[in-house]
Every structure is written in C-alpha cells, then in structure tokens.
Amino acid sequence: MEQRKIQVTLKDGSIKEIQRGTRVMALAESLSQGLAKAAVAAVVDGKQVDLSAQLEQDCSVQILTFDSEDGREIFRHTASHILAQAVKRLYPGAKLAIGPAIENGFYYDFDLDTAFSSDILGNIEAEMGRIVSEDLPVERFTMPREEAVRILMENEEPYKVELVRDLPEDAVISFYRQGEYMDMCTGPHLPSTGRVKAFKLLQVAGAYWRGSEKNKMLQRIYGTAFPKKAELEAHLEALEEAKKRDHIKLGRELELFMTSDVVGQGLPLLMPKGARVIQLLQRFVEDEEARRGYQLTKTPIMAKSDLYRLSGHWQHYKDKMFLVGAEPEDAETEDKGTQTANSAADPVMALRPMTCPFQFQIYNSRVHSYRDLPVRYSETSTLFRKEASGEMHGLIRVRQFTISEGHLIVTPEQLESEFKGVLDLIHYMMTSLGIQSDIWYRFSKWDPANKEKYIGTPETWEDVQGKMKDILDHLGIPYREADGEAAFYGPKLDIQFKNVHGKEDTIITVQIDFALAERLGMTYVDKDNEKKPPYVIHRTSIGCYERTLAMLIEKYAGAFPAWIAPVQVKILPISDRHLEYAKRVADSLSAEGFRTEMDDREEKIGRKIRDAQMEKVPYMLVTGDKEAGSGTVAVRSRKAGDMGVMNLEAFMQLLAGEVAQKSNSA
RNA sequence: GCCGCUGUGGCUCAGGGGUAGAGCGAUUCACUCGUAAUGAAUAGGUCGAGGGUCCGAUUCCCUCCAGCGGCUCCA
C-alpha cells in the first residue's frame, strides 16, 4: 500500500508533511518566497541535490543559499559551466578539462591552441552574459559509464573521457545540460543560468592537466560570481584594497626593501629600514631562545659535497642547491651514488639549503650521555635554495633567506615534552607579532606513492608520522592533514598564513626526524650504556625573517607596532628656531634607546605631519615655542591623532610601556 | 621550469614608425609657518638589454633579462 504523504524534517527541527514526489523547489516555495528565490540547491539526508530533485520518502531537508559555503560553491560551479558554454560557443574546438568552484570564485581549464588574451576574455564575458539572459534551464541526467565514454568520445572531449575511465566500471555518470551545452558533473547546480546575475572573469593562467608538470599545460580562466551586482562590486573593491597592502608595493614606498635587475632573481636588498626591522626581530628571537635553553651556533654557509652526500641532500635536493667550485657540466655529470667526492684537491662545494647537517657535526663532536639531552641548538641561519625562476615573489619566496633555525636532539621519552616546548615558543612568537589568529596548522605527511622522494623506510615513515599525530592529538593542536607535503626526511607541522592575494604559504615548520640523525651517525649513550639514535626536532621559531617581514608588512599595512617600527618617533619642529630644542628632544630619546628621526626641512607643520603619517611612524612629536619653553612635547599618534602636550618623560614612559607590551595601540 | 601579461625620469602612469610627456618626488630660492600637501624656478630619461625589419625603431619582429598573476615546487 503506497503512502501518498511523506514527512520532511527541516533545518530548524520542525516536521512538515508533503506529497510524495514533491520537488525541493516546491517545498522551498511553500516555506517562504524569499527562501525559494535565494535557494541554490539542497541537502537531503546529508546529500546535496538539485532543487528539481523529487522527495520520495521521509527525509531531512536543508535548503542551501549563497550565504553558506556549500551554497556559494554550487552557485559558482554553475558559473563555471556558463563560462565553459561561452568558450565552446566561441571556440568549438576547445577541449574541456575541469571547472570547479574555488574560494571566492571558480575556474575552468581548457585545451585550446588560441591563447586567451584580455580581448578574448571580454568576448567570452559578453557571451556568458547572453547565456545568463537566455536563462537556460539546467537539467540533470545520468547514463552508464560505457555510454558516457562513448558520448564523450563522440564529442571529442578526451579529458572528460579520461576522468570517466578513472571511475569504477559500474558507475552511473551524471551529466548536466543547459541549452546546447552538456558537461559531465556530479552537481548539484542552479536550476537555470539566469540566476548568475553578476560575474566577472579575472585572469588567465596556465595550469597543468591533473596538476602534473609531466602533462600538457592547459589554459585556465579564473572568474568570480555573485547573485547580486553590488556583491560583485564589493568583492572587486576588496581585491583592490588588498593590493594596497601588498608587501612589495609597501616595501618600496616605505623604503624597506628593493630588488635590482643586476643582482639576480630572488635576491632582494634590504634597505636600512627593512634591515632594522629584521635586526629587531633577530635580537628578540635570539634572546628568547637563549632564555629557553637554546645554544647559539654559527656554522658555514657552504660545505663540500661530502657532507650533503651523507645527509642525503645530494641525492634528494641537489637540483635546488647552488654549486660552488664546479663547472656546471661537471655538476650535471656528477654521479648520483653515495660515494664520497673523489678529488680532495678540487672539491665540489655547495651553498647550504638547510642547517641540519652542520649543527649535527657539532653534536657529533663528542659522545653524548642521555643526561646531556635534550640538546637545543639554534642559529640565525642564512640559506640558499635555487628555486624555479617562476617562483620568486617579493620577500615571500626568495633564493637566499635567513631563518630562525633550530634543532633539538632528544631521547624518545623527551620527544613529546620538547615538541610541546617548541610549540610554546612558536605560540609566544606569534602572539608577540600579533598574528596568532591569522595562522593555522597543517600536518604535512609523506606520499607513499612517491617513495623515491624520501629517505628512510616506509615503516619508519609510518612510525614517525604516527608518533607526530599522537603528539598533536595529545596536545590538542587543531590541524589539517596534507599528503605529500612532508620534507624528504620527515613529516612536518606547518604553520600557514595567507598573503594579501589569498595565497597560502608556510611561515613556520616543525619536523620530527629519525632518518637524518641516523644517516649522520648521531647517537647518545643511554642508561644501559648502549649507543642509541636520538630523535631530532627541526624547527623554526619565527620562520624565515624575510617571509615573516613580508607577512608583517601586509598584516599591518606597513604600520608596524612600535616595538618593531624602524622609526618609532619623528620629531617635528615648527620652524627653524625650534631646531635646537627638537634636537635635544631627539637626543634624549635616542639616549634611551628609542629609534628617532627629526624632520628639519623648512616645511609647514601640516606638511611634516602628513609626510610622517605616510611613513607610518607610530608617534610624532611637535615641538614649537610652547614646548621649548616648558620642556614638553606635543604628542601625535599616527592612529589616534593629537594626544596633547605632555612632559618628555611621560611620553617616554608611554612609549616604553607600549614597546614592553609589544602592543599596537598606535 | 611552464602559461599569460608587463617593462617609458626616483615613484605612479600617459604616448606612439620621424630620436619623449604629466603628476608626485628631488634640487634651488622665497616664505619661519601649530596637527594630513606654501609658492616659484631648475635639473632629471641611450623608453629593460641585445639583434633584426625599415630611409628612420622607444613604437613592428626575434632572443635574452627582470617583474606581476597562476601552474608545478616550497620556508
């Protein structure tokens, strides 16, 4: 006996009785017209479905709108289909690859000989506009895998065929059709193309098929889409605003760093103000690490290839190292074996890409008892890595950088507490920089399908990764897992941030390593008088200074907190006759260790203030007749403006307090 | 390394087959000034580098270098 009514549980927990076979859209309309209008798709019993789906049994239903992440994704996925449809109309020969929604937008990859220029992008956008105004219904249909392959072959879509062939034999393949356009897709999708009211194509980029550089490079078109024009405009405006925080732009304007064609790619030059910030950070880090039981080392920036053969860098990292003392062709033909360098007379040297093998030599300089452990080495360490030429980006991705390097050599029993100590240190650093809520953790694991990338056995990898996971879970660190992101010698806990363009980068990394320690013959003598291999924790505390500086510039839009501002106070004398008093004020401040500049130009005070504001100096001290007469200063904060007149002493206390707190009140 | 775009005075940018222009900045002079731009004058560019086409190239073509946005890779 067939029931004609079913019960649906709604998001708020209420239950509604409806006719069996009711479409989701009709349900939404029965709930509210507003909801129906905003609906993009639905989740039925945890599964995403189209609004046209029919409800056949008792179930839970949640209507998705653009306000949810899933809803936005579905909305923009339909936008990507509209893009592909437009491209197919204009370029029937274009082969379709994939076209997903991404954070803040979507893209679609095409294989086409014609390069998509910006003119062409405009034409495609116009065609998309037509597809939207045609308001084509988007319809789902399915077919068996076999038939899907046949149809896609007929349509000459080799990439789609490849995708289908990767699915199981018995898979039922779903397709979506809008007008003349058809695409293989799991969905769900918007009910019709007319819903995509506001969209924009943003850029063209190359992208390898299936993300592998061994494959053909396709053309990727990026775009974004919103239900309303105003939302699109707000988004585009936000992108423009973000560009103003770009550390490269601000770095130039604020004279923090520069690049020069004749120096080389990925080799930025830190100007006095930028170098000052880095110096402040370095002193801060070195002092804090000393307080936490680290011993500072200073090791060479290059070594014979022998050392790198021992460490495994020669076998796994050589193409990223700068070689010294070898002709390039020698380097090419150098065998990849583990034998040591053959000629002591003319050894091949390499600039170091990492510090570990150097500090390990120091550890190995004598026998260690378990009583010595943990040994904590730190170094402000300059490294060199020959990054691919297309990779360089300002201070974020460079070929020479200085890292707050450190290695902890520990017994197995000490591993967790030392790991925790490292995380404490990192947390302290992030909090001091004021970025603790801008970062997140990534647990970077190896890729078992790509064993030749790594040293050590699969068993060791699984073992170490298991230990690391236990520690992370035990310490309650919230992390996202990432396969294939490990270092060649061990898994990592990476601390990630996003730059102003939304691109994710690692700022700090903590690694547990068993393999490298063993390769380099590191041991300690345990209670039972047996030599045993220690664990090594590789870590940075504040990351690499260049990248950290880049992040800070973008975080604060160049207005550094007073404790790391290259100039903390700018003295602004009203006129020439106040120069002498201004100089005395400046000298007093400098004597107390404050970083001070004086604007002695023959300019009006308004101009001096404006320029100091543009330089983002935390405090300006206006000194004129009133102040010179009373031994005071008129304080202006870059943030709060005129703070009134106060004694120089009082101002120094204010600033000293702010520096000590590492706060950012100015 | 790969795809696309870009490279014009210190900076931001306009121009375009007949050897270059604006604003800001800089310099000099005048003004000696009270919380986000005083005025005037002056200087400053082998138009990223090399090659080619052309009577003639900064402009068109090629190669290289560098930058930007992606891909791949990564701190």
Short mmCIF file of N, CA and C (backbone and C1' of nucleotides) in Angstrom, two decimals, chain A residues 203 205-206 208 211 217 222 248 252 261 265 320 389 391 393 397-398 492 506 547 575-576 602 605 607 609-610 625-627 634 636, chain B residues 1-5 7 11-12 24-26 30-38 48 65-75:
data_model
loop_
_atom_site.label_atom_id
_atom_site.label_comp_id
_atom_site.label_asym_id
_atom_site.label_seq_id
_atom_site.Cartn_x
_atom_site.Cartn_y
_atom_site.Cartn_z
N GLN A 203 41.21 36.52 -14.70
CA GLN A 203 42.54 36.34 -15.29
C GLN A 203 42.66 35.00 -15.98
N ALA A 205 45.49 31.91 -16.77
CA ALA A 205 46.74 31.36 -16.27
C ALA A 205 46.95 29.99 -16.88
N GLY A 206 48.17 29.55 -16.91
CA GLY A 206 48.46 28.19 -17.35
C GLY A 206 48.28 27.25 -16.19
N TYR A 208 48.72 22.85 -15.40
CA TYR A 208 48.95 21.51 -15.94
C TYR A 208 47.72 20.64 -15.75
N GLY A 211 47.34 18.66 -12.61
CA GLY A 211 48.32 19.21 -11.68
C GLY A 211 49.70 18.61 -11.78
N MET A 217 50.11 21.59 -20.59
CA MET A 217 49.63 22.78 -19.89
C MET A 217 48.37 23.29 -20.58
N TYR A 222 40.11 32.20 -14.69
CA TYR A 222 39.58 32.41 -13.36
C TYR A 222 38.47 33.45 -13.41
N ILE A 248 55.23 44.09 -1.45
CA ILE A 248 56.22 44.57 -2.43
C ILE A 248 56.02 46.06 -2.66
N ARG A 252 58.51 49.08 -1.15
CA ARG A 252 59.16 50.11 -1.95
C ARG A 252 58.82 51.49 -1.41
N ASP A 261 67.68 44.45 -11.00
CA ASP A 261 67.89 43.53 -12.11
C ASP A 261 69.28 42.93 -12.14
N GLN A 265 67.60 37.14 -9.57
CA GLN A 265 66.24 36.78 -9.17
C GLN A 265 66.21 36.27 -7.74
N LYS A 320 68.26 21.80 -6.23
CA LYS A 320 67.88 23.07 -5.60
C LYS A 320 69.07 23.75 -4.94
N SER A 389 62.61 29.57 -11.55
CA SER A 389 62.60 31.00 -11.87
C SER A 389 61.22 31.63 -11.78
N GLU A 391 59.06 31.17 -9.56
CA GLU A 391 58.53 31.05 -8.20
C GLU A 391 58.72 32.28 -7.35
N HIS A 393 58.81 35.65 -5.37
CA HIS A 393 57.77 36.62 -5.06
C HIS A 393 58.23 37.50 -3.90
N ARG A 397 59.06 34.50 -1.38
CA ARG A 397 59.76 33.37 -1.98
C ARG A 397 61.03 33.90 -2.60
N VAL A 398 62.17 33.57 -2.00
CA VAL A 398 63.44 34.11 -2.45
C VAL A 398 64.49 33.00 -2.52
N LYS A 492 55.98 17.05 8.85
CA LYS A 492 56.09 18.40 9.39
C LYS A 492 54.78 18.86 10.00
N THR A 506 53.75 28.71 3.95
CA THR A 506 54.21 28.22 5.25
C THR A 506 55.12 29.27 5.85
N ARG A 547 60.37 36.31 4.96
CA ARG A 547 58.96 35.98 4.76
C ARG A 547 58.11 36.53 5.90
N SER A 575 59.37 75.46 13.38
CA SER A 575 60.17 76.29 12.47
C SER A 575 61.63 76.21 12.87
N ASP A 576 62.47 76.93 12.10
CA ASP A 576 63.92 76.86 12.31
C ASP A 576 64.35 77.14 13.74
N GLU A 602 62.56 72.84 5.87
CA GLU A 602 61.86 74.11 6.01
C GLU A 602 60.46 73.95 5.43
N ILE A 605 54.20 72.77 9.32
CA ILE A 605 53.98 71.63 10.21
C ILE A 605 52.97 70.65 9.62
N ARG A 607 52.60 69.87 6.58
CA ARG A 607 53.31 69.04 5.61
C ARG A 607 54.14 67.98 6.33
N ILE A 609 53.64 66.68 9.21
CA ILE A 609 52.74 65.68 9.79
C ILE A 609 52.26 64.73 8.71
N ARG A 610 51.86 65.29 7.61
CA ARG A 610 51.38 64.44 6.52
C ARG A 610 52.43 63.43 6.09
N ASP A 625 57.24 76.83 20.11
CA ASP A 625 57.53 77.77 21.20
C ASP A 625 57.03 77.25 22.53
N LYS A 626 55.77 76.79 22.52
CA LYS A 626 55.15 76.34 23.78
C LYS A 626 55.97 75.24 24.44
N GLU A 627 56.33 74.25 23.61
CA GLU A 627 57.03 73.09 24.14
C GLU A 627 58.44 73.44 24.56
N ALA A 634 54.40 68.03 22.12
CA ALA A 634 53.02 67.81 21.72
C ALA A 634 52.99 66.48 20.96
N ARG A 636 51.57 63.34 18.90
CA ARG A 636 50.55 62.94 17.94
C ARG A 636 50.77 61.46 17.61
P G B 1 64.30 29.09 -15.89
"O5'" G B 1 63.24 27.98 -16.14
"C5'" G B 1 63.66 26.89 -16.93
"C4'" G B 1 62.58 25.88 -16.95
"C3'" G B 1 61.26 26.36 -17.55
"O3'" G B 1 61.29 26.26 -18.96
"C1'" G B 1 60.84 25.25 -15.50
P C B 2 60.46 27.29 -19.84
"O5'" C B 2 58.95 26.85 -19.57
"C5'" C B 2 58.46 25.59 -20.04
"C4'" C B 2 57.01 25.46 -19.70
"C3'" C B 2 56.15 26.66 -20.09
"O3'" C B 2 55.77 26.63 -21.45
"C1'" C B 2 55.66 26.03 -17.87
P C B 3 55.58 28.01 -22.24
"O5'" C B 3 54.16 28.52 -21.73
"C5'" C B 3 52.98 27.81 -22.08
"C4'" C B 3 51.78 28.48 -21.47
"C3'" C B 3 51.68 29.98 -21.70
"O3'" C B 3 51.17 30.30 -22.98
"C1'" C B 3 51.24 29.51 -19.44
P G B 4 51.66 31.65 -23.72
"O5'" G B 4 50.93 32.81 -22.89
"C5'" G B 4 49.53 32.98 -23.00
"C4'" G B 4 49.04 33.98 -21.99
"C3'" G B 4 49.68 35.35 -22.04
"O3'" G B 4 49.13 36.15 -23.07
"C1'" G B 4 49.60 34.62 -19.81
P C B 5 50.05 37.33 -23.71
"O5'" C B 5 50.12 38.43 -22.55
"C5'" C B 5 48.96 39.14 -22.16
"C4'" C B 5 49.22 39.92 -20.89
"C3'" C B 5 50.30 41.00 -20.99
"O3'" C B 5 49.82 42.20 -21.56
"C1'" C B 5 50.64 39.74 -19.04
P G B 7 54.56 47.76 -20.68
"O5'" G B 7 55.91 47.80 -19.83
"C5'" G B 7 55.92 48.40 -18.54
"C4'" G B 7 57.30 48.28 -17.92
"C3'" G B 7 58.40 49.04 -18.65
"O3'" G B 7 59.29 49.66 -17.74
"C1'" G B 7 58.96 46.74 -18.51
P C B 11 61.70 53.96 -9.73
"O5'" C B 11 60.41 54.52 -9.00
"C5'" C B 11 60.02 54.05 -7.71
"C4'" C B 11 58.70 54.67 -7.32
"C3'" C B 11 57.56 54.42 -8.30
"O3'" C B 11 56.92 53.19 -8.04
"C1'" C B 11 57.66 56.73 -7.79
P U B 12 56.18 52.44 -9.23
"O5'" U B 12 54.92 53.38 -9.50
"C5'" U B 12 53.83 53.43 -8.59
"C4'" U B 12 52.76 54.33 -9.14
"C3'" U B 12 52.31 54.01 -10.56
"O3'" U B 12 51.37 52.96 -10.60
"C1'" U B 12 52.68 56.34 -10.35
P C B 24 52.51 68.09 -8.73
"O5'" C B 24 53.07 66.89 -7.83
"C5'" C B 24 52.25 66.29 -6.83
"C4'" C B 24 52.87 65.01 -6.35
"C3'" C B 24 54.27 65.12 -5.76
"O3'" C B 24 54.28 65.60 -4.42
"C1'" C B 24 54.21 63.31 -7.25
P G B 25 55.45 66.56 -3.93
"O5'" G B 25 56.75 65.63 -4.02
"C5'" G B 25 56.92 64.53 -3.13
"C4'" G B 25 58.13 63.73 -3.55
"C3'" G B 25 59.45 64.50 -3.54
"O3'" G B 25 60.02 64.56 -2.25
"C1'" G B 25 59.24 63.33 -5.57
P A B 26 60.90 65.78 -1.81
"O5'" A B 26 62.13 65.71 -2.82
"C5'" A B 26 63.10 64.68 -2.71
"C4'" A B 26 64.20 64.90 -3.73
"C3'" A B 26 64.88 66.27 -3.64
"O3'" A B 26 65.91 66.27 -2.68
"C1'" A B 26 64.29 65.80 -5.89
P A B 30 66.58 82.83 -0.11
"O5'" A B 30 65.03 83.19 -0.18
"C5'" A B 30 64.61 84.42 -0.76
"C4'" A B 30 63.11 84.47 -0.85
"C3'" A B 30 62.36 84.25 0.48
"O3'" A B 30 62.31 85.43 1.26
"C1'" A B 30 61.38 82.93 -1.20
P C B 31 62.31 85.30 2.83
"O5'" C B 31 60.92 84.64 3.18
"C5'" C B 31 59.69 85.33 2.95
"C4'" C B 31 58.52 84.42 3.19
"C3'" C B 31 58.45 83.79 4.59
"O3'" C B 31 57.87 84.67 5.52
"C1'" C B 31 58.06 82.13 2.95
P U B 32 58.63 84.89 6.88
"O5'" U B 32 58.52 83.50 7.64
"C5'" U B 32 57.28 83.02 8.13
"C4'" U B 32 57.53 81.96 9.19
"C3'" U B 32 58.21 82.50 10.47
"O3'" U B 32 57.73 81.77 11.59
"C1'" U B 32 59.53 80.80 9.52
P C B 33 56.48 82.22 12.37
"O5'" C B 33 55.55 80.95 12.16
"C5'" C B 33 54.20 81.15 11.76
"C4'" C B 33 53.77 80.06 10.80
"C3'" C B 33 53.53 78.68 11.39
"O3'" C B 33 52.26 78.22 10.99
"C1'" C B 33 54.79 78.53 9.42
P G B 34 51.04 78.39 11.99
"O5'" G B 34 51.11 77.04 12.82
"C5'" G B 34 50.96 75.81 12.14
"C4'" G B 34 50.48 74.77 13.11
"C3'" G B 34 49.12 75.07 13.75
"O3'" G B 34 48.51 73.82 14.02
"C1'" G B 34 50.75 74.91 15.43
P U B 35 46.95 73.60 13.63
"O5'" U B 35 46.93 72.09 13.14
"C5'" U B 35 47.60 71.72 11.93
"C4'" U B 35 47.83 70.24 11.93
"C3'" U B 35 46.58 69.41 12.29
"O3'" U B 35 46.67 68.18 11.59
"C1'" U B 35 48.31 68.93 13.79
P A B 36 45.68 67.82 10.36
"O5'" A B 36 46.72 67.07 9.43
"C5'" A B 36 47.84 67.77 8.89
"C4'" A B 36 48.10 67.30 7.47
"C3'" A B 36 46.91 67.49 6.53
"O3'" A B 36 47.43 67.70 5.22
"C1'" A B 36 47.40 65.20 6.72
P A B 37 47.06 69.09 4.48
"O5'" A B 37 48.35 69.30 3.58
"C5'" A B 37 49.65 69.12 4.07
"C4'" A B 37 50.63 69.39 2.95
"C3'" A B 37 50.23 70.56 2.04
"O3'" A B 37 51.43 71.06 1.44
"C1'" A B 37 50.18 68.59 0.80
P U B 38 52.23 72.29 2.01
"O5'" U B 38 52.00 73.42 0.93
"C5'" U B 38 50.86 74.26 0.99
"C4'" U B 38 51.24 75.65 0.55
"C3'" U B 38 51.86 75.74 -0.83
"O3'" U B 38 50.88 75.70 -1.86
"C1'" U B 38 53.12 77.04 0.68
P G B 48 61.99 50.31 -22.09
"O5'" G B 48 63.10 49.49 -21.29
"C5'" G B 48 63.81 50.08 -20.21
"C4'" G B 48 64.83 49.11 -19.70
"C3'" G B 48 65.79 48.55 -20.76
"O3'" G B 48 66.88 49.42 -20.98
"C1'" G B 48 64.90 46.77 -19.51
P C B 65 67.11 34.50 -19.74
"O5'" C B 65 67.21 35.94 -19.07
"C5'" C B 65 68.47 36.47 -18.65
"C4'" C B 65 68.27 37.86 -18.09
"C3'" C B 65 67.19 37.99 -17.04
"O3'" C B 65 67.64 37.58 -15.77
"C1'" C B 65 66.95 39.72 -18.62
P A B 66 66.61 36.90 -14.76
"O5'" A B 66 65.69 38.12 -14.30
"C5'" A B 66 66.24 39.17 -13.51
"C4'" A B 66 65.25 40.32 -13.43
"C3'" A B 66 63.87 39.96 -12.90
"O3'" A B 66 63.83 39.87 -11.50
"C1'" A B 66 63.65 41.29 -14.84
P G B 67 62.69 38.98 -10.80
"O5'" G B 67 61.39 39.89 -10.95
"C5'" G B 67 61.30 41.13 -10.27
"C4'" G B 67 60.04 41.85 -10.67
"C3'" G B 67 58.75 41.08 -10.43
"O3'" G B 67 58.31 41.18 -9.10
"C1'" G B 67 58.72 41.97 -12.61
P C B 68 57.41 40.01 -8.48
"O5'" C B 68 56.02 40.23 -9.21
"C5'" C B 68 55.24 41.39 -8.97
"C4'" C B 68 53.98 41.34 -9.79
"C3'" C B 68 53.15 40.07 -9.63
"O3'" C B 68 52.34 40.11 -8.47
"C1'" C B 68 53.39 40.54 -11.92
P G B 69 52.03 38.75 -7.68
"O5'" G B 69 50.94 38.07 -8.62
"C5'" G B 69 49.70 38.71 -8.85
"C4'" G B 69 48.88 37.87 -9.78
"C3'" G B 69 48.88 36.39 -9.47
"O3'" G B 69 47.98 36.08 -8.42
"C1'" G B 69 49.23 36.70 -11.77
P G B 70 48.17 34.77 -7.57
"O5'" G B 70 47.60 33.69 -8.56
"C5'" G B 70 48.24 32.46 -8.67
"C4'" G B 70 47.72 31.76 -9.89
"C3'" G B 70 48.22 30.34 -10.01
"O3'" G B 70 47.34 29.48 -9.33
"C1'" G B 70 48.73 31.50 -11.99
P C B 71 47.94 28.30 -8.45
"O5'" C B 71 48.56 27.35 -9.57
"C5'" C B 71 47.72 26.72 -10.51
"C4'" C B 71 48.55 25.89 -11.45
"C3'" C B 71 49.54 24.94 -10.78
"O3'" C B 71 48.91 23.76 -10.34
"C1'" C B 71 50.61 26.09 -12.53
P U B 72 49.39 23.07 -8.99
"O5'" U B 72 50.88 22.63 -9.32
"C5'" U B 72 51.16 21.47 -10.11
"C4'" U B 72 52.64 21.39 -10.39
"C3'" U B 72 53.54 21.32 -9.17
"O3'" U B 72 53.62 20.02 -8.63
"C1'" U B 72 54.39 22.93 -10.63
P C B 73 53.61 19.84 -7.04
"O5'" C B 73 54.99 20.53 -6.57
"C5'" C B 73 56.25 19.96 -6.91
"C4'" C B 73 57.35 20.93 -6.58
"C3'" C B 73 57.50 21.31 -5.10
"O3'" C B 73 58.18 20.33 -4.34
"C1'" C B 73 57.60 23.25 -6.42
P C B 74 57.81 20.15 -2.79
"O5'" C B 74 58.15 21.57 -2.16
"C5'" C B 74 59.34 21.76 -1.41
"C4'" C B 74 59.56 23.22 -1.14
"C3'" C B 74 59.10 23.73 0.23
"O3'" C B 74 60.09 23.52 1.21
"C1'" C B 74 58.35 25.21 -1.46
P A B 75 59.62 23.32 2.78
"O5'" A B 75 59.72 24.76 3.45
"C5'" A B 75 59.84 24.86 4.86
"C4'" A B 75 59.66 26.33 5.23
"C3'" A B 75 58.46 26.96 4.54
"O3'" A B 75 57.32 26.85 5.36
"C1'" A B 75 60.41 28.33 4.27
#
